[in-house]
Amino acid sequence: MSRQQAAQGVVLTGYTSNSAALPQPHGAAPLSRRMGQYNIQRSRPGEKPPYQRCNSQDSLDELALADYWKEVEIISGDSETQEEVQLKVADEGEQEEAWLMEAGLATLFDESAVDGEDSFVLLSTLTRTQTAAVQRRVETLKQTLRKRNKPYSVPDVRDIFKPPPQQDSKDDESASTGGSEDRKKETTSGVGNGAEPVAEAETDINLEVSFSEQALSYREGSKGLEPVQEADDGLPDFKVVRDKTGLTKVGALCGADMKKVRRLVLIEMTALFDTAAIDLKTHKPLKIKVKESGLFGVPLSTLLEQDQKRLPGARVPLIMQRLISHIEEEGLHTEGLLRVPGSSTRVKAVCQELELKFYDGLFSWETLKQHDAASLLKLFIRELPHPLLTVEYFSAFVSVLKFPTKKQQLQALNLLVLLLPEPSRDTLKALLEFLQRVIDHKDQNKMTLNNVAVVMAPNIFMFKGFRSKITEQQEFAMATGMATIVRLLIRYQNLLWTIPKFVMVQVRKQNMENQRKMNRDHAVRKLLKKMAYDREKNNEKSEKNCEAEGGFIRVQAPQFSKVSMAVQLTEELQASDILSRFLSQDSSISVKREDLCLYEIGGNIKERCLDEETYMKALLELNPSAEWVIKSIQR
């Protein structure tokens, strides 16, 4: 079976109460026989198993799957009784309604919906492919309500995307980011009209142009795809095209701007799947009984609430952090780490002991063996009552392999990672970083990227209680697909936790337009309230403007003894240079360099922790009203 066939056949799966109840394809052979169909060379008694044997995609498809089926057998054998879970897809209309609500566009079908943000401000920043995605959902919802003879107030899509009905002046109109002509010019630049983004190699990830717009240009046949030189592990060496205004990583933005990011990413992800003609059905959230306390089998949100009472600000479950720390302390060189299972009897006993003693600090970590600790880590991940990748986006993750190129698969994964709830995203990041450290020691532990991906795939993609009647061909495709997705997640994790610049540009436009509307709607009241305040600040503003015009910026540091300093701008001045200068001028600072960040605050962004390679002059041109503040990073 080819890789393309495998990608098309990927389906959801899970495990149940015991090995006899493992979801078996109709008429499928036993596990051992299925492993034999791949001509696996099994080790003889006394011989070491052939750990390192997959260095290409072909070997992943054929040889390495033995480890996958062994892992499935371990998982199914260790499972406790669990009620079966039925995954349900939302009905047509219901799905579109939920999507519009999540995208912050509930007012398009419910005039009584209340949201702090203006839906039409969001709509005014969308690209043509994003606009088409919204139009499609609105029109489907409208048609569904009409078929059901239900009253509806869904506006015509042609009315939704009209320019704002009133502007104070021509100057106001030309400066507005909401005009449809401006949007058309911005979103079609370099894409969609037979033109590729300039000087972009196939291994470059362009974060400045909407991914769905890029996909549209490929679909329209603007340029044949160039063959990509693959690395030793079968995956290309993709790189992000850096921008002078700096990359924005997850965690660098405040909550208000991150909320805008998530809504825009949902629309963009949907537009990308639409452009590639990949049908995407989201599943309803699971309604199951869950444990309200403990360590294993507890929802991430509940577990983090427990942990934050003991360690404020904890973002990754403490038990998971401790297991990873123990494995690394004992050494990542252990041969077959993650692949060789621990003793099932010991693992079960340790699990029960941890439940009783972990929070009291009474557990004897020195007695825990490496393979048992690795088995406990895998157990923790797969015992989560809600999958780490979430039920809502589970099928989207699996469908990523339907995209025709690796670049598009990565773009889709990037958007899906950004859509994950914060606890899932942070936990997944910690897991992938650990897996990469395991791979970094492959010469000692014999665990290559492919080996790790194959072993971890069932633990990430299979979850308790769900069953699916699938064919044998689908089962093999599912195994290959899951392992391939985990490979992508591990290999390109630095890219996947980056917020694309085109999304950041849209966030800035929304902030600008919301600020303009607020100023316009409340001008008189604000004027009366702030006349005295404005007079007081007038001299300070003038000083700031004079500094900017003279090639200087004022950097504030209210947390530290050196409250502020003037910094002269040059073409090459980066955020890292400002931090270095600040530390060199204040010897009393005890905070580590890596715990400090230069923040961009105000103007067209709420708050953003700057990438140290940000060129300050370029960023000042993008956000001339911003203030610059050095403070400790909130981890």
mmCIF file of N, CA and C in Angstrom, residues 519-586:
data_model
loop_
_atom_site.group_PDB
_atom_site.id
_atom_site.type_symbol
_atom_site.label_atom_id
_atom_site.label_comp_id
_atom_site.label_asym_id
_atom_site.label_seq_id
_atom_site.Cartn_x
_atom_site.Cartn_y
_atom_site.Cartn_z
ATOM 1 N N ASN A 519 -12.415 55.378 20.148
ATOM 2 C CA ASN A 519 -12.141 56.812 20.182
ATOM 3 C C ASN A 519 -13.268 57.605 19.524
ATOM 4 N N ARG A 520 -13.795 57.049 18.401
ATOM 5 C CA ARG A 520 -14.850 57.747 17.674
ATOM 6 C C ARG A 520 -16.165 57.735 18.450
ATOM 7 N N ASP A 521 -16.514 56.579 19.007
ATOM 8 C CA ASP A 521 -17.808 56.438 19.683
ATOM 9 C C ASP A 521 -17.861 57.166 21.019
ATOM 10 N N HIS A 522 -16.708 57.299 21.665
ATOM 11 C CA HIS A 522 -16.712 57.893 23.002
ATOM 12 C C HIS A 522 -15.840 59.153 23.065
ATOM 13 N N ALA A 523 -15.707 59.798 21.922
ATOM 14 C CA ALA A 523 -14.780 60.921 21.849
ATOM 15 C C ALA A 523 -15.113 62.015 22.849
ATOM 16 N N VAL A 524 -16.385 62.411 22.913
ATOM 17 C CA VAL A 524 -16.758 63.531 23.768
ATOM 18 C C VAL A 524 -16.551 63.180 25.230
ATOM 19 N N ARG A 525 -17.030 61.991 25.617
ATOM 20 C CA ARG A 525 -16.897 61.581 27.012
ATOM 21 C C ARG A 525 -15.433 61.458 27.419
ATOM 22 N N LYS A 526 -14.633 60.858 26.538
ATOM 23 C CA LYS A 526 -13.221 60.702 26.848
ATOM 24 C C LYS A 526 -12.530 62.063 26.929
ATOM 25 N N LEU A 527 -12.982 62.970 26.050
ATOM 26 C CA LEU A 527 -12.359 64.294 26.056
ATOM 27 C C LEU A 527 -12.590 65.002 27.379
ATOM 28 N N LEU A 528 -13.827 64.926 27.870
ATOM 29 C CA LEU A 528 -14.151 65.571 29.139
ATOM 30 C C LEU A 528 -13.407 64.929 30.293
ATOM 31 N N LYS A 529 -13.264 63.609 30.246
ATOM 32 C CA LYS A 529 -12.628 62.893 31.352
ATOM 33 C C LYS A 529 -11.125 63.107 31.390
ATOM 34 N N LYS A 530 -10.521 63.219 30.215
ATOM 35 C CA LYS A 530 -9.063 63.146 30.165
ATOM 36 C C LYS A 530 -8.364 64.457 29.817
ATOM 37 N N MET A 531 -9.105 65.552 29.793
ATOM 38 C CA MET A 531 -8.459 66.814 29.445
ATOM 39 C C MET A 531 -7.300 67.132 30.392
ATOM 40 N N ALA A 532 -7.573 66.968 31.683
ATOM 41 C CA ALA A 532 -6.527 67.261 32.664
ATOM 42 C C ALA A 532 -5.371 66.270 32.530
ATOM 43 N N TYR A 533 -5.727 64.989 32.338
ATOM 44 C CA TYR A 533 -4.688 63.954 32.227
ATOM 45 C C TYR A 533 -3.818 64.199 30.997
ATOM 46 N N ASP A 534 -4.464 64.569 29.867
ATOM 47 C CA ASP A 534 -3.722 64.803 28.634
ATOM 48 C C ASP A 534 -2.765 65.982 28.775
ATOM 49 N N ARG A 535 -3.229 67.012 29.490
ATOM 50 C CA ARG A 535 -2.352 68.166 29.693
ATOM 51 C C ARG A 535 -1.114 67.766 30.496
ATOM 52 N N GLU A 536 -1.372 66.919 31.495
ATOM 53 C CA GLU A 536 -0.273 66.470 32.355
ATOM 54 C C GLU A 536 0.748 65.647 31.589
ATOM 55 N N LYS A 537 0.251 64.842 30.638
ATOM 56 C CA LYS A 537 1.132 63.944 29.902
ATOM 57 C C LYS A 537 1.704 64.566 28.629
ATOM 58 N N ASN A 538 1.242 65.757 28.308
ATOM 59 C CA ASN A 538 1.634 66.371 27.042
ATOM 60 C C ASN A 538 3.143 66.536 26.924
ATOM 61 N N ASN A 539 3.761 67.043 27.995
ATOM 62 C CA ASN A 539 5.208 67.246 27.964
ATOM 63 C C ASN A 539 5.955 65.927 27.807
ATOM 64 N N GLU A 540 5.434 64.897 28.506
ATOM 65 C CA GLU A 540 6.071 63.576 28.436
ATOM 66 C C GLU A 540 5.986 63.011 27.022
ATOM 67 N N LYS A 541 4.824 63.203 26.359
ATOM 68 C CA LYS A 541 4.641 62.706 24.997
ATOM 69 C C LYS A 541 5.570 63.426 24.026
ATOM 70 N N SER A 542 5.654 64.748 24.234
ATOM 71 C CA SER A 542 6.515 65.535 23.355
ATOM 72 C C SER A 542 7.953 65.053 23.460
ATOM 73 N N GLU A 543 8.364 64.761 24.705
ATOM 74 C CA GLU A 543 9.726 64.268 24.914
ATOM 75 C C GLU A 543 9.943 62.940 24.192
ATOM 76 N N LYS A 544 8.915 62.080 24.273
ATOM 77 C CA LYS A 544 9.017 60.766 23.635
ATOM 78 C C LYS A 544 9.112 60.918 22.113
ATOM 79 N N ASN A 545 8.280 61.801 21.541
ATOM 80 C CA ASN A 545 8.300 62.016 20.103
ATOM 81 C C ASN A 545 9.646 62.575 19.644
ATOM 82 N N CYS A 546 10.188 63.505 20.450
ATOM 83 C CA CYS A 546 11.488 64.087 20.108
ATOM 84 C C CYS A 546 12.573 63.020 20.095
ATOM 85 N N GLU A 547 12.488 62.085 21.067
ATOM 86 C CA GLU A 547 13.474 61.002 21.128
ATOM 87 C C GLU A 547 13.374 60.123 19.890
ATOM 88 N N ALA A 548 12.112 59.781 19.509
ATOM 89 C CA ALA A 548 11.906 58.916 18.350
ATOM 90 C C ALA A 548 12.407 59.592 17.077
ATOM 91 N N GLU A 549 12.077 60.895 16.943
ATOM 92 C CA GLU A 549 12.510 61.613 15.754
ATOM 93 C C GLU A 549 14.034 61.753 15.719
ATOM 94 N N GLY A 550 14.657 61.786 16.890
ATOM 95 C CA GLY A 550 16.110 61.899 16.953
ATOM 96 C C GLY A 550 16.817 60.564 16.865
ATOM 97 N N GLY A 551 16.064 59.481 16.608
ATOM 98 C CA GLY A 551 16.666 58.156 16.470
ATOM 99 C C GLY A 551 16.876 57.443 17.781
ATOM 100 N N PHE A 552 16.107 57.830 18.825
ATOM 101 C CA PHE A 552 16.214 57.178 20.129
ATOM 102 C C PHE A 552 14.859 56.585 20.519
ATOM 103 N N ILE A 553 14.880 55.559 21.351
ATOM 104 C CA ILE A 553 13.669 55.068 22.008
ATOM 105 C C ILE A 553 13.938 55.046 23.510
ATOM 106 N N ARG A 554 12.903 55.204 24.290
ATOM 107 C CA ARG A 554 13.010 55.162 25.740
ATOM 108 C C ARG A 554 12.577 53.784 26.229
ATOM 109 N N VAL A 555 13.470 53.046 26.872
ATOM 110 C CA VAL A 555 13.179 51.708 27.387
ATOM 111 C C VAL A 555 12.946 51.807 28.888
ATOM 112 N N GLN A 556 11.780 51.337 29.328
ATOM 113 C CA GLN A 556 11.413 51.380 30.748
ATOM 114 C C GLN A 556 11.760 50.050 31.418
ATOM 115 N N ALA A 557 12.067 50.110 32.708
ATOM 116 C CA ALA A 557 12.347 48.903 33.495
ATOM 117 C C ALA A 557 11.856 49.118 34.921
ATOM 118 N N PRO A 558 10.532 49.249 35.110
ATOM 119 C CA PRO A 558 9.987 49.616 36.426
ATOM 120 C C PRO A 558 10.260 48.601 37.530
ATOM 121 N N GLN A 559 10.561 47.338 37.160
ATOM 122 C CA GLN A 559 10.825 46.311 38.180
ATOM 123 C C GLN A 559 12.206 46.453 38.806
ATOM 124 N N PHE A 560 13.076 47.210 38.165
ATOM 125 C CA PHE A 560 14.468 47.233 38.574
ATOM 126 C C PHE A 560 14.902 48.644 38.978
ATOM 127 N N SER A 561 16.089 48.725 39.584
ATOM 128 C CA SER A 561 16.565 50.011 40.101
ATOM 129 C C SER A 561 16.836 51.004 38.980
ATOM 130 N N LYS A 562 17.304 50.527 37.834
ATOM 131 C CA LYS A 562 17.493 51.417 36.683
ATOM 132 C C LYS A 562 16.156 51.525 35.970
ATOM 133 N N VAL A 563 15.405 52.559 36.273
ATOM 134 C CA VAL A 563 14.005 52.659 35.842
ATOM 135 C C VAL A 563 13.873 52.780 34.331
ATOM 136 N N SER A 564 14.755 53.526 33.665
ATOM 137 C CA SER A 564 14.649 53.676 32.214
ATOM 138 C C SER A 564 15.993 54.080 31.634
ATOM 139 N N MET A 565 16.101 53.909 30.319
ATOM 140 C CA MET A 565 17.306 54.363 29.628
ATOM 141 C C MET A 565 16.947 54.687 28.185
ATOM 142 N N ALA A 566 17.656 55.654 27.614
ATOM 143 C CA ALA A 566 17.478 56.012 26.212
ATOM 144 C C ALA A 566 18.409 55.158 25.364
ATOM 145 N N VAL A 567 17.881 54.634 24.257
ATOM 146 C CA VAL A 567 18.668 53.766 23.385
ATOM 147 C C VAL A 567 18.625 54.335 21.972
ATOM 148 N N GLN A 568 19.786 54.524 21.385
ATOM 149 C CA GLN A 568 19.855 55.042 20.019
ATOM 150 C C GLN A 568 19.610 53.915 19.029
ATOM 151 N N LEU A 569 18.736 54.177 18.056
ATOM 152 C CA LEU A 569 18.387 53.175 17.055
ATOM 153 C C LEU A 569 19.400 53.153 15.924
ATOM 154 N N THR A 570 19.719 51.948 15.482
ATOM 155 C CA THR A 570 20.493 51.747 14.264
ATOM 156 C C THR A 570 19.802 50.654 13.466
ATOM 157 N N GLU A 571 20.191 50.486 12.233
ATOM 158 C CA GLU A 571 19.574 49.456 11.386
ATOM 159 C C GLU A 571 19.786 48.059 11.965
ATOM 160 N N GLU A 572 20.888 47.850 12.646
ATOM 161 C CA GLU A 572 21.250 46.512 13.123
ATOM 162 C C GLU A 572 20.914 46.273 14.589
ATOM 163 N N LEU A 573 20.371 47.261 15.289
ATOM 164 C CA LEU A 573 20.066 47.103 16.715
ATOM 165 C C LEU A 573 18.957 46.079 16.922
ATOM 166 N N GLN A 574 19.230 45.068 17.757
ATOM 167 C CA GLN A 574 18.247 44.024 18.040
ATOM 168 C C GLN A 574 17.828 44.071 19.509
ATOM 169 N N ALA A 575 16.737 43.378 19.817
ATOM 170 C CA ALA A 575 16.245 43.327 21.199
ATOM 171 C C ALA A 575 17.322 42.771 22.130
ATOM 172 N N SER A 576 18.101 41.810 21.649
ATOM 173 C CA SER A 576 19.158 41.209 22.479
ATOM 174 C C SER A 576 20.206 42.247 22.872
ATOM 175 N N ASP A 577 20.485 43.193 21.973
ATOM 176 C CA ASP A 577 21.471 44.236 22.272
ATOM 177 C C ASP A 577 20.985 45.132 23.411
ATOM 178 N N ILE A 578 19.691 45.443 23.418
ATOM 179 C CA ILE A 578 19.126 46.289 24.474
ATOM 180 C C ILE A 578 19.192 45.577 25.819
ATOM 181 N N LEU A 579 18.874 44.274 25.838
ATOM 182 C CA LEU A 579 18.941 43.506 27.089
ATOM 183 C C LEU A 579 20.376 43.443 27.609
ATOM 184 N N SER A 580 21.327 43.226 26.710
ATOM 185 C CA SER A 580 22.733 43.155 27.126
ATOM 186 C C SER A 580 23.189 44.490 27.712
ATOM 187 N N ARG A 581 22.809 45.588 27.057
ATOM 188 C CA ARG A 581 23.198 46.907 27.542
ATOM 189 C C ARG A 581 22.583 47.196 28.904
ATOM 190 N N PHE A 582 21.332 46.792 29.064
ATOM 191 C CA PHE A 582 20.634 47.021 30.328
ATOM 192 C C PHE A 582 21.322 46.275 31.467
ATOM 193 N N LEU A 583 21.659 45.008 31.232
ATOM 194 C CA LEU A 583 22.303 44.195 32.269
ATOM 195 C C LEU A 583 23.698 44.715 32.596
ATOM 196 N N SER A 584 24.383 45.209 31.601
ATOM 197 C CA SER A 584 25.741 45.714 31.843
ATOM 198 C C SER A 584 25.741 47.016 32.650
ATOM 199 N N GLN A 585 24.609 47.753 32.599
ATOM 200 C CA GLN A 585 24.531 49.037 33.302
ATOM 201 C C GLN A 585 23.931 48.932 34.694
ATOM 202 N N ASP A 586 23.374 47.763 35.025
ATOM 203 C CA ASP A 586 22.773 47.596 36.353
ATOM 204 C C ASP A 586 23.273 46.284 36.953
#
